[in-house]
Structure formats: C-alpha cells, structure tokens
Rosetta silent file (secondary structure, phi, psi, omega in degrees, C-alpha in Angstrom):
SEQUENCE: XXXXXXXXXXXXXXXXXXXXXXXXXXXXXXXXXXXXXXXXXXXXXXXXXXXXXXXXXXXXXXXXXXXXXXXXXXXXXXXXXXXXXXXXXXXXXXXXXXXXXXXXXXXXXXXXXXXXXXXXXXXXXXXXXXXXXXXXXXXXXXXXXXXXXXXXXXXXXXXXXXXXXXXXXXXXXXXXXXXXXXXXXXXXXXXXXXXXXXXXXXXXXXXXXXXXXXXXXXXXXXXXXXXXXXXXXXXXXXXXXXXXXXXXXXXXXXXXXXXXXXXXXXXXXXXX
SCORE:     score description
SCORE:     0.000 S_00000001
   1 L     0.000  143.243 -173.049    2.813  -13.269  -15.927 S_00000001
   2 L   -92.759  151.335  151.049    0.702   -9.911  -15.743 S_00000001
   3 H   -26.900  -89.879 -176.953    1.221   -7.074  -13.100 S_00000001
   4 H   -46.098  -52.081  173.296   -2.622   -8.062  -11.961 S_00000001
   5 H   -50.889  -33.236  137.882   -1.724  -11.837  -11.617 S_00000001
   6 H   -51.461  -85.679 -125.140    1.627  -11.077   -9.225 S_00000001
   7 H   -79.501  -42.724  144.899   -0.137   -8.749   -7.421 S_00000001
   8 H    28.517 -121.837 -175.866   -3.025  -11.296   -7.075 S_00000001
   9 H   -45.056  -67.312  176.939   -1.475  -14.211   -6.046 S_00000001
  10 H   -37.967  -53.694 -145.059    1.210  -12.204   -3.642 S_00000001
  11 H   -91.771  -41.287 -175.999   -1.222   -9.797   -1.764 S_00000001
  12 H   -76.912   -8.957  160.812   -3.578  -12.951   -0.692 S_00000001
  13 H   -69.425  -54.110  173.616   -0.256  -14.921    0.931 S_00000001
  14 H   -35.910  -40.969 -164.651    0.510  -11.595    2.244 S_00000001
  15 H   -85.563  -48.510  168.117   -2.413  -10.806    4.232 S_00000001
  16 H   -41.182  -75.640 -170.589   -2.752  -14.714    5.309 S_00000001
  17 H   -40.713  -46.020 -176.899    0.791  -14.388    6.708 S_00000001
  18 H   -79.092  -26.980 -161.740    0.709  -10.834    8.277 S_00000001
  19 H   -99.415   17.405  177.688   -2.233  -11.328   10.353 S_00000001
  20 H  -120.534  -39.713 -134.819   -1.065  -14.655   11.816 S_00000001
  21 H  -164.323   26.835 -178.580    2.807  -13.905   12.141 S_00000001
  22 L    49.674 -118.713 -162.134    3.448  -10.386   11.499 S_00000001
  23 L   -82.068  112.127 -175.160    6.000   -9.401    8.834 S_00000001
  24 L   -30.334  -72.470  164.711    6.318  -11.918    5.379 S_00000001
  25 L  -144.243 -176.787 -155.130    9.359  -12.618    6.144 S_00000001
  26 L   -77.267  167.386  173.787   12.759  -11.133    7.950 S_00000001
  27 L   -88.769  152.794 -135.168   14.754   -8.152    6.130 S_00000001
  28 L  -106.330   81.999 -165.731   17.151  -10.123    3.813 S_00000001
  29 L  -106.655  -35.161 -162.855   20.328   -8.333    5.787 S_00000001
  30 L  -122.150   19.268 -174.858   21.571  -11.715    5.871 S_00000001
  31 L   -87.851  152.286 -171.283   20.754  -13.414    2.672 S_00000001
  32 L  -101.786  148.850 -168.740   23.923  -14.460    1.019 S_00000001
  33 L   -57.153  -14.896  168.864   24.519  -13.144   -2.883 S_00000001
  34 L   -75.715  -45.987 -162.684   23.767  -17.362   -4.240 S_00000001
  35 H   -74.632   -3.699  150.139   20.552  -17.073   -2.404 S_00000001
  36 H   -91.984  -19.029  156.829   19.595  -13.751   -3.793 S_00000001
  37 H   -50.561  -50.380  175.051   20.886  -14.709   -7.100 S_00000001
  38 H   -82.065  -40.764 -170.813   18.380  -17.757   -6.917 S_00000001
  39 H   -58.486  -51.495 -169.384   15.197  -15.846   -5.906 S_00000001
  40 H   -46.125  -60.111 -178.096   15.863  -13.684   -8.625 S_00000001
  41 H   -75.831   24.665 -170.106   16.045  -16.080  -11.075 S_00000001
  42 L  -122.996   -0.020  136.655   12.772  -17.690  -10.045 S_00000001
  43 L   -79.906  -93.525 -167.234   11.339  -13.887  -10.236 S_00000001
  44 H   -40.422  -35.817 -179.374   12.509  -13.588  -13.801 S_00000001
  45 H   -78.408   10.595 -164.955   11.501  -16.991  -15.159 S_00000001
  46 H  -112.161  -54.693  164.247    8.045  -16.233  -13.495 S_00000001
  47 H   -56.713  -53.879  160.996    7.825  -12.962  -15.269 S_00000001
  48 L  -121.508   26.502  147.758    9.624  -13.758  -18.594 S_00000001
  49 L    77.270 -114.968 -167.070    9.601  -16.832  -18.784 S_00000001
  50 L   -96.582    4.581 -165.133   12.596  -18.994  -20.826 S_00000001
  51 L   -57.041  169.264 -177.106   13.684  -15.229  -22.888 S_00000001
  52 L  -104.444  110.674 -169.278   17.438  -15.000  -22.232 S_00000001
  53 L  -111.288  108.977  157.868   17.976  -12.323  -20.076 S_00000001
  54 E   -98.639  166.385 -169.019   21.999  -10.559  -20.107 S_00000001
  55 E   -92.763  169.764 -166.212   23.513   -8.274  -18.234 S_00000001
  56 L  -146.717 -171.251 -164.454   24.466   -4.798  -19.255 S_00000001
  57 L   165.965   22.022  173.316   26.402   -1.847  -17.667 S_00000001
  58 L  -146.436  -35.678 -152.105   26.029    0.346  -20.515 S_00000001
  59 L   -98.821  -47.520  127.320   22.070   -0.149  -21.936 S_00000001
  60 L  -133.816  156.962  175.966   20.471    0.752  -18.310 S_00000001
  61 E  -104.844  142.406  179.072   21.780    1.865  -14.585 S_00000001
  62 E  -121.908  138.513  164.440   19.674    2.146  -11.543 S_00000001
  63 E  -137.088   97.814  175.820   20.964    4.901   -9.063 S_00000001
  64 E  -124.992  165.959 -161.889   18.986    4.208   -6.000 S_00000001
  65 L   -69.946  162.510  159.173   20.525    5.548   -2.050 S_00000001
  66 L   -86.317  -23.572  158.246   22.270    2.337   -0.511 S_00000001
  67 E  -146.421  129.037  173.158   20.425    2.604    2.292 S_00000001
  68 L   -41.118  140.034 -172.592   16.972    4.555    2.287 S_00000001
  69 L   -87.890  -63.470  170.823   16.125    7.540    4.219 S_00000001
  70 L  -103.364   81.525  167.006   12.305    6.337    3.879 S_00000001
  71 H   -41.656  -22.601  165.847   11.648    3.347    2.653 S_00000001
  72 H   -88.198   20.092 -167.707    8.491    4.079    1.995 S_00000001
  73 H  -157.482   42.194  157.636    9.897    6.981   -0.469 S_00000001
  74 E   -68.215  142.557 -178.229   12.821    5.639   -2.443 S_00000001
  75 E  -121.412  125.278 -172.859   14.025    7.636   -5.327 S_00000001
  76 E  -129.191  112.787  168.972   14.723    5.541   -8.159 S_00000001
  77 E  -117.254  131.775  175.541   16.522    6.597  -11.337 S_00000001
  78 E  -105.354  103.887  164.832   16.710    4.568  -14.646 S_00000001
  79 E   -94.027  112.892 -178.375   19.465    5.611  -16.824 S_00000001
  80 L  -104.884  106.756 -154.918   19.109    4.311  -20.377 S_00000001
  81 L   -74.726  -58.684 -151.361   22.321    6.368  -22.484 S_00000001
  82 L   -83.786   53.288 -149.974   21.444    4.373  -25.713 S_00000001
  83 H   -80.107  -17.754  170.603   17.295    5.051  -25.156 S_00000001
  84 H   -82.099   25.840  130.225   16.384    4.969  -29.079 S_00000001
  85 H   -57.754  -39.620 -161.995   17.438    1.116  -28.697 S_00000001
  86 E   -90.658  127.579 -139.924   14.781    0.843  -25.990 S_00000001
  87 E  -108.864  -49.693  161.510   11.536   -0.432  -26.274 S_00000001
  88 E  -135.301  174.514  162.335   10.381   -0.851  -22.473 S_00000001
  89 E  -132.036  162.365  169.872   12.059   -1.282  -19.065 S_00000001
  90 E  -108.272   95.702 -171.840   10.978   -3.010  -16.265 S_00000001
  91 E  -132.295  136.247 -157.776   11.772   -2.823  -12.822 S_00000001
  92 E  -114.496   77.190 -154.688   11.724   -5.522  -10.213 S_00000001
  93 L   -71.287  106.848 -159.704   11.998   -4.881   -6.513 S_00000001
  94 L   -44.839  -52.938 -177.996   13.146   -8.716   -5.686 S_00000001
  95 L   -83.558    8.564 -165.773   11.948   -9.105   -1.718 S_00000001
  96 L  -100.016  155.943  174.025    8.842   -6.827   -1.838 S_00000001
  97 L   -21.239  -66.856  152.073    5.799   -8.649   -1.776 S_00000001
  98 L  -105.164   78.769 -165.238    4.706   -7.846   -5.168 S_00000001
  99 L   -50.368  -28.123 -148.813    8.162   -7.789   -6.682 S_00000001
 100 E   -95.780  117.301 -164.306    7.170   -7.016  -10.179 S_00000001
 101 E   -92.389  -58.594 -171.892    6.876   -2.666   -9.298 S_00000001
 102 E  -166.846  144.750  152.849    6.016   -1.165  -12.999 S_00000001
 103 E  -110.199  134.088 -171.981    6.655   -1.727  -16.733 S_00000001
 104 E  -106.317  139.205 -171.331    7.152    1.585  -18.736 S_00000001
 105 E  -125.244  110.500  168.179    6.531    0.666  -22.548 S_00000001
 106 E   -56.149  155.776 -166.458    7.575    3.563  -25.096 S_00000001
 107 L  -135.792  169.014 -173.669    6.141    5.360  -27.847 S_00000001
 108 L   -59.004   15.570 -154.183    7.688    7.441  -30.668 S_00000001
 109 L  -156.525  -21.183  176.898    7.286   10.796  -28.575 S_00000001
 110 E   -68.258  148.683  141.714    9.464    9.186  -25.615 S_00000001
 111 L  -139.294  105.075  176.503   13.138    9.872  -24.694 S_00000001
 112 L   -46.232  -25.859 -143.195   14.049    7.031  -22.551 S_00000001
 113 L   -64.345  -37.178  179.390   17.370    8.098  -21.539 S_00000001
 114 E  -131.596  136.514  164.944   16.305    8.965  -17.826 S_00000001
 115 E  -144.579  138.433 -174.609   13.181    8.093  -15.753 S_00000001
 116 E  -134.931  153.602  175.494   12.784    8.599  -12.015 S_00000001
 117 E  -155.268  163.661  174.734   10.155    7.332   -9.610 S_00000001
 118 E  -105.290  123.695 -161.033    9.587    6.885   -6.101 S_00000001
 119 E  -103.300  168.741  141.613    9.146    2.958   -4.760 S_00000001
 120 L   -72.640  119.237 -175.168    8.301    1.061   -1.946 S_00000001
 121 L  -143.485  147.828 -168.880   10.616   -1.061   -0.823 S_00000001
 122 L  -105.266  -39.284  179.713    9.508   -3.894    1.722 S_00000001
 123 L  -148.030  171.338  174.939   13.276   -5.426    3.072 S_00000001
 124 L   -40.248  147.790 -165.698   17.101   -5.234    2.395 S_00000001
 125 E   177.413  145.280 -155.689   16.928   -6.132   -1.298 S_00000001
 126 E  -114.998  143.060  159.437   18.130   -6.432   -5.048 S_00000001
 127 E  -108.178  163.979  149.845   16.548   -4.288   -7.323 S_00000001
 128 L  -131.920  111.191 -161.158   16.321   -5.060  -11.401 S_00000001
 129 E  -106.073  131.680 -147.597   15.583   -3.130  -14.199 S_00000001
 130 E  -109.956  132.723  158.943   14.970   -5.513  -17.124 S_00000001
 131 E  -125.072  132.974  161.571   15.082   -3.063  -20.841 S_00000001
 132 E  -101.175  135.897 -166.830   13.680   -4.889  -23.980 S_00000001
 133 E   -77.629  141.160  151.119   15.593   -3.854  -26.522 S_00000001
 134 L   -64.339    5.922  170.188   13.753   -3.126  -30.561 S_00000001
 135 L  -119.257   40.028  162.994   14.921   -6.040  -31.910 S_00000001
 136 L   101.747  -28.595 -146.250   13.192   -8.813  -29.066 S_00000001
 137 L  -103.883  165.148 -157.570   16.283   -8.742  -26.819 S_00000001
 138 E  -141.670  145.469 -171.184   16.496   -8.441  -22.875 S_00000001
 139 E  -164.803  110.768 -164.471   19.315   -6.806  -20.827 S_00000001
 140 E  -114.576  141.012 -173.209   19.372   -6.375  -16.919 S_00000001
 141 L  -106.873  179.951  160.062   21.106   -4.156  -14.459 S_00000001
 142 L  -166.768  163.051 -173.136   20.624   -4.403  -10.660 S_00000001
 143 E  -138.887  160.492  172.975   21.601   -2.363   -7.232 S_00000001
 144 E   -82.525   69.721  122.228   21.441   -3.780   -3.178 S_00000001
 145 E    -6.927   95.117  157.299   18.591   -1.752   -1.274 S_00000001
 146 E   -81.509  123.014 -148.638   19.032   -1.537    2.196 S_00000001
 147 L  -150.969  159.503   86.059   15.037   -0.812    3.056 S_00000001
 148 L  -148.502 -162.647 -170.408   12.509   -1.969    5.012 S_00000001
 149 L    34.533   49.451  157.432    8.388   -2.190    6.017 S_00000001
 150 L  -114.402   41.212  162.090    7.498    0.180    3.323 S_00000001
 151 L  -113.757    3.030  178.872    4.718   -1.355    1.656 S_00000001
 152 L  -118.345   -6.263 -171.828    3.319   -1.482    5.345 S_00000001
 153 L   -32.418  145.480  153.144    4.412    1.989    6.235 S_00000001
 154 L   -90.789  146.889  176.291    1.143    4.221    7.461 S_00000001
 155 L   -70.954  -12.063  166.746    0.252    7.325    5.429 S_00000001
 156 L    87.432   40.730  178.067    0.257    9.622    8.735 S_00000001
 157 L   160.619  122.742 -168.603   -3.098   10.426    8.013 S_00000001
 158 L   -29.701  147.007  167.995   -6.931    8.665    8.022 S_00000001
 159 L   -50.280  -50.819  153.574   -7.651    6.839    4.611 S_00000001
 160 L   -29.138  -79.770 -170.713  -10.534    9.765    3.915 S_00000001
 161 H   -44.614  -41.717 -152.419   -7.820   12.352    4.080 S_00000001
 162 H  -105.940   61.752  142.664   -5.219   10.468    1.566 S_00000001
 163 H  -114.442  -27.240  159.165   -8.076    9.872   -0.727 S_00000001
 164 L    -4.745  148.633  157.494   -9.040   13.368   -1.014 S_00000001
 165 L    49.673   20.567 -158.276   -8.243   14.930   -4.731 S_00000001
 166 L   -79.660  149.506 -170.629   -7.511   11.405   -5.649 S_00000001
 167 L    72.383   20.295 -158.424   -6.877   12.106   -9.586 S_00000001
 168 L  -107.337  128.107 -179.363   -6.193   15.594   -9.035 S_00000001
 169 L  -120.523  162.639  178.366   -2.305   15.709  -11.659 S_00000001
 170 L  -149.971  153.126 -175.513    0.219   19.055  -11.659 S_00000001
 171 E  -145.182  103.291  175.745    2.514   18.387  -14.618 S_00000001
 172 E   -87.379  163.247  167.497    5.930   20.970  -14.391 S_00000001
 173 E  -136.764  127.841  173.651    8.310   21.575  -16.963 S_00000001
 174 L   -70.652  165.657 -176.379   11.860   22.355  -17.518 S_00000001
 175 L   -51.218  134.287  135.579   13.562   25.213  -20.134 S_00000001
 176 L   -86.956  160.485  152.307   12.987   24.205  -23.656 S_00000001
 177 L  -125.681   61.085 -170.159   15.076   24.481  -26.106 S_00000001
 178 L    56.333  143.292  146.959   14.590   24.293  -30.177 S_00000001
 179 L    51.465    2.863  166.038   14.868   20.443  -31.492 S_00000001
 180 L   -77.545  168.289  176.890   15.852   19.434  -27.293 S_00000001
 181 L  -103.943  173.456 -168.423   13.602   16.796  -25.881 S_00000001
 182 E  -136.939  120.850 -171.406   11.999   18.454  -22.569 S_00000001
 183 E   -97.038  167.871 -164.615   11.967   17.008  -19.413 S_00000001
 184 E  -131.625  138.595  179.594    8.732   16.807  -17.430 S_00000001
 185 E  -152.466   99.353 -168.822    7.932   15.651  -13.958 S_00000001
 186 E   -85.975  147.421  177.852    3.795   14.557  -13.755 S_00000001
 187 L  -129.230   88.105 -169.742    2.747   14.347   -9.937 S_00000001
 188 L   -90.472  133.633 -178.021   -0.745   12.277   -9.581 S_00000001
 189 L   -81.594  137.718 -164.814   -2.832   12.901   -6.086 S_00000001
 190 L  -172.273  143.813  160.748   -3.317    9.053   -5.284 S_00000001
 191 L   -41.737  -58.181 -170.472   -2.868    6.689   -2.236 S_00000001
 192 L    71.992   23.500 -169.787   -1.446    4.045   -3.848 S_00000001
 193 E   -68.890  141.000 -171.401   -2.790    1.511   -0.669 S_00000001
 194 L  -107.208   -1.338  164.648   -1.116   -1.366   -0.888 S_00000001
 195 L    85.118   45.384 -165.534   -3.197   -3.389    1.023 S_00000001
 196 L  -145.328  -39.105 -178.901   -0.511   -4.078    3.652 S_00000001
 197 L   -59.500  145.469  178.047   -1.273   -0.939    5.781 S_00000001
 198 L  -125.012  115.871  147.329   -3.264   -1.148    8.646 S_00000001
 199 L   -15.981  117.501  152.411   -6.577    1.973    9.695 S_00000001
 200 L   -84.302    6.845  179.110   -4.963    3.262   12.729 S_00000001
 201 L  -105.707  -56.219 -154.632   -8.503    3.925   13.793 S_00000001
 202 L   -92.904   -7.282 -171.839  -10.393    0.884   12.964 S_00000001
 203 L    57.329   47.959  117.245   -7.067   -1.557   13.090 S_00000001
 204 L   -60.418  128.416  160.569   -8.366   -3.116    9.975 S_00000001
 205 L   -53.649   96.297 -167.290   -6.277   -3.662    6.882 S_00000001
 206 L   -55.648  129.659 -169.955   -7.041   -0.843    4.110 S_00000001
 207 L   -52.802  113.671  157.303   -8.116   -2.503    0.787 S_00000001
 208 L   -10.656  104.776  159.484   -5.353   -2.712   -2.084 S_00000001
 209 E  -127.179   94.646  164.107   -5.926    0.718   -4.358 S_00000001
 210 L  -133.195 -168.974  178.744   -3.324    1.794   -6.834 S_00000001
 211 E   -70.662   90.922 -172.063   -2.702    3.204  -10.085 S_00000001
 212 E  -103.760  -17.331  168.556   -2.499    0.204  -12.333 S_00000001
 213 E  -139.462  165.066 -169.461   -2.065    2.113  -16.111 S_00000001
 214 E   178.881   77.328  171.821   -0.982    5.251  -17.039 S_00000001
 215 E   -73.616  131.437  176.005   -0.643    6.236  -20.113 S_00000001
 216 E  -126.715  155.876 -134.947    1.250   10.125  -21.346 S_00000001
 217 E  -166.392  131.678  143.672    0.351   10.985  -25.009 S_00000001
 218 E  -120.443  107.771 -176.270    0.967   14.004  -27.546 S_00000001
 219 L    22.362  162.558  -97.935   -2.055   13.572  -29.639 S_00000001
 220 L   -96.227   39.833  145.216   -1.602   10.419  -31.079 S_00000001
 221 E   -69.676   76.714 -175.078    2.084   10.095  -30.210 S_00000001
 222 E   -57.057  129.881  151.130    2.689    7.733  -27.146 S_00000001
 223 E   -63.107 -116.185  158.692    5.439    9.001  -24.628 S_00000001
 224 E   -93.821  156.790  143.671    4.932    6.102  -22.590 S_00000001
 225 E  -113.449  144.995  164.869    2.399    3.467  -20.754 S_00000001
 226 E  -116.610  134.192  159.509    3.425    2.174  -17.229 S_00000001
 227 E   -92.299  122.411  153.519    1.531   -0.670  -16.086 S_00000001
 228 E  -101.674  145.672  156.519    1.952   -0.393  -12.085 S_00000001
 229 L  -120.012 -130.682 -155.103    1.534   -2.286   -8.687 S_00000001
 230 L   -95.237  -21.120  166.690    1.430   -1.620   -5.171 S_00000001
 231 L   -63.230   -2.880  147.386    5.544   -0.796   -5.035 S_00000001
 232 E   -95.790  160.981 -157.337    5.140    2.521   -6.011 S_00000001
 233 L   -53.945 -174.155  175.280    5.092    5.203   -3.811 S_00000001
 234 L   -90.767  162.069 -162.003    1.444    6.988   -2.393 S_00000001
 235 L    51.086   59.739  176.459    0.952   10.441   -4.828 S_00000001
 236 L   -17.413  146.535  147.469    3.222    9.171   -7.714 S_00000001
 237 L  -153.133  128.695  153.993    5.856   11.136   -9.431 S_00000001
 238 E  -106.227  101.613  169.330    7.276   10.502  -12.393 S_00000001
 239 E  -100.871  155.104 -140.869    9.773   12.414  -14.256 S_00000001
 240 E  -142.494  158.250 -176.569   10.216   11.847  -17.686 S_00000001
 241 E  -136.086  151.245  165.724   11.489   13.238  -21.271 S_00000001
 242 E  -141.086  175.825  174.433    9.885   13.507  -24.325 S_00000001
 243 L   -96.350  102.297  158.423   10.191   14.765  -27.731 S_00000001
 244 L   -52.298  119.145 -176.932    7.846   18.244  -28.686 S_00000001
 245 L  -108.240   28.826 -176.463    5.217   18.612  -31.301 S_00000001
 246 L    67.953  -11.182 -170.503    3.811   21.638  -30.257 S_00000001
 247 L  -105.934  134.848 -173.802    0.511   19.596  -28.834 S_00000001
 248 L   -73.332  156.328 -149.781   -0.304   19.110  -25.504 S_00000001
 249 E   -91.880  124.551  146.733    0.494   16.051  -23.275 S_00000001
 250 E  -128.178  157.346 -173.191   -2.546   14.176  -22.036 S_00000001
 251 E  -120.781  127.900 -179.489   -2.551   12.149  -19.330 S_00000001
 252 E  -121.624  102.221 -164.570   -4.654    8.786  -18.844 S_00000001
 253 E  -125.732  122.129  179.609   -4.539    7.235  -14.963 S_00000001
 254 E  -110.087  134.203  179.564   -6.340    3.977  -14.280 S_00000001
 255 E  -109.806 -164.723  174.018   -6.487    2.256  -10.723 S_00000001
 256 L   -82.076    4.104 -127.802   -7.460   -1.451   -9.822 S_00000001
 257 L  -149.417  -22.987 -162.216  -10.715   -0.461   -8.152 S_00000001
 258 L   129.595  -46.703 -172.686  -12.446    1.428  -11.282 S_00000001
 259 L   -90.348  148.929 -115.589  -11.325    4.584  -11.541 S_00000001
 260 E  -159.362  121.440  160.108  -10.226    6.830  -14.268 S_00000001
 261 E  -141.593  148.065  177.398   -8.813   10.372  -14.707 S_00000001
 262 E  -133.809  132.280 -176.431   -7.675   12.268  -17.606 S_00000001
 263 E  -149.546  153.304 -175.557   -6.065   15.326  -17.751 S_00000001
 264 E  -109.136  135.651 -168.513   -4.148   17.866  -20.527 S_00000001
 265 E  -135.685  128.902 -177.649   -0.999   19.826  -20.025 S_00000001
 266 L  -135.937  128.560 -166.715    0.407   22.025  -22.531 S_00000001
 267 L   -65.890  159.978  176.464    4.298   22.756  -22.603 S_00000001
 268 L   -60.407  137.064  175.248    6.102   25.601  -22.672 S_00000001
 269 L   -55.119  127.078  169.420    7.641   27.534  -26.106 S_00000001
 270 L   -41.245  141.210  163.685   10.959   26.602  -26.719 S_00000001
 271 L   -77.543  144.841  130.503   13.678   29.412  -25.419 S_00000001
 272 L   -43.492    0.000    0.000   15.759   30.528  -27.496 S_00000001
C-alpha cells in the first residue's frame, strides 16, 4: 500500500468520526502489549504485505523521549550503525491516524547511519522503523510513545500566516573534514496540515496539505527520497549525512495539493 492510499482511506474515517464523536479513538494508555502487538501486525501486512519482517537491535534504533514534551513536535532519531547494508527505512507511528509517517529510500551519496525528524504523534503508542536491507530483506525495531492529539494540535496562528514562505528551505552544515561524510540539517517553511486541525476563526476543518516527496541530490547522486504523510511535524527538519563531491545539494519538495519547490545549497570546504 502507497503513502497516498493510507493517507486516503484514514483521513476520510477520520474526519467522519471526529465531527460526530470527537477524538478517533482513546489514548492507548491502556492497551495491553498482545493488543498492540496485533494492530501492528495488521499495519505491517497492510503495508508489506506477506515479506517476513525480523527484529533487530543492531541494524536500526529509534531514540524517541518516553513521554513527549509536545506531541505535536517529537524528535525522532533513526540509528542505522551498519548504514551501507541499508537500502530504505521506514517508520510507522502505529495509533496515529495515518500510521504509515515517511519512507526514506537511499542513494549512493547517502550515509544512513543517523537520521532525525520531528513527528506527530496522535496517542500513547508503538513506534516502528522497518530498514530494507540490499539484498530484499526486512528488519524492525520499535519504542512506546507516550503522546497525544498531535495531528489535531493548532498551529497558534491563522492558516494565512503558517502558509506564508511556504517552500522557503535554509540548509546548515556541520565542520567538514577530508574523506568524512558531513552532516546536514535541511529546514523546509511548510504547514504540513493534516487535515485534523480545526480554523480557530472559521471552526472549519483546514484541508490536508503536506509535503508528500522530497528528494536531496548531488548532481546526479541521490542522498535520499522520503515519501511523507501528515505525521510529520509543520516546517520539517531533517537532519541527515551524506558523502561530498564537491557539488552542491539540491533540494526537490513536492506537496499533495500541487506544489513544487526546488532549491541549491552548496557545502562548505573540508577543514583541515
């Protein structure tokens, strides 16, 4: 199942549901580890169907808080040690609406070993990040979120205002060093609406807009693509590592709605 085909299917139960009965359902404080055990695997066969998925504890780690300061602003780190094994990751926030959050798929210019983002998280919750392997193979870790009503969260500010700039990127960089990989941390201005928020002015729900591709690039070197849905946060950040060719990074950001920005960033000389 595609990213657009979850998010679908999900966001039209969702809407039915909230406007009749508030909140999808309760935060899963009290679900017992069989019955989060079963949604999941009824998330994963929906996503990957009959693949064999095992667990790992070495190939990637999630370090997310245990219980969120903001839910609607979780900081999520994927560490993958062994990252020239890895082909993509996945990661699957179990209870949020649209569970399936973003797949990042690598390119020959990537170093996997750490990627952080900021989520959404809708209730108490398991997350799992799924890594495909390069030879076909699947391997999953997972952490307990305590979370919740952040995919319904308000932006503190009129939809005009957090549309402003939308597709306006800042891209920083840390010290290089000769034959090091470089880390990076791209920040795109973007909503992200998730279609779950409700206009504090007109008390209508504001229409699903996020960031659905994203592609980073060194001339024809892929770093990564992420396909995304509505669990990540509003403004994205991603940080990220890649390997340096001397060429500058472009950046390719697509949303569900139509629109399209591109933008070029060019790294810093290696320090001695």
């Amino acid at each position: 199942m595609t990213l657009k085909t979850a998010h679908a299917a999900a966001l039209a139960l969702i809407l039915a549901t909230t406007a009749l009965a508030g909140p999808v359902r309760a935060a899963g404080a009290s679900d017992t580890e069989q019955e989060r055990a079963a949604r999941w695997q009824e998330i994963a066969k929906s996503i990957f169907g009959d693949r064999i998925i095992e667990k790992t504890d070495s190939l990637v780690k999630i370090d997310a808080p245990a219980r969120a300061l903001d839910a609607a602003l979780v900081p999520i780190t994927l560490t993958m040690p062994q990252g020239d094994q890895i082909k993509a990751v996945s990661l699957v926030i179990d209870d949020n609406p649209a569970p399936y959050a973003a797949r990042f798929e690598f390119g020959p210019a990537a170093d996997p070993a750490e990627l952080k983002l900021r989520v959404r998280v809708n209730n108490y919750t398991d997350m799992h990040a799924v890594v495909e392997t390069q030879d076909g193979k699947l391997y999953e870790a997972k952490q307990f979120v305590k979370a919740s009503g952040g995919c319904s969260a308000p932006m503190g500010m009129s939809d005009e205002e957090a549309m402003k700039g939308m597709g306006d990127m800042r891209m920083k960089f840390a010290e290089t060093q000769p034959g090091k990989p470089v880390e990076a941390t791209l920040m795109i201005r973007h909503p992200n609406f998730s279609g779950m928020q409700m206009n504090q002015v007109t008390r209508d729900y504001t229409p699903a807009r996020y960031i659905d591709k994203l592609t980073v690039s060194a001339s024809d070197r892929k770093v990564f693509t992420m396909t995304g849905d509505i669990s990540i946060a509003s403004n994205p950040v991603i940080n990220f590592a890649f390997k340096p060719d001397g060429k500058p990074l472009q950046v390719a950001a697509s949303d569900n709605a139509g629109g399209s920005w591109q933008h070029s960033f060019t790294p810093p000389s290696p320090t001695n």
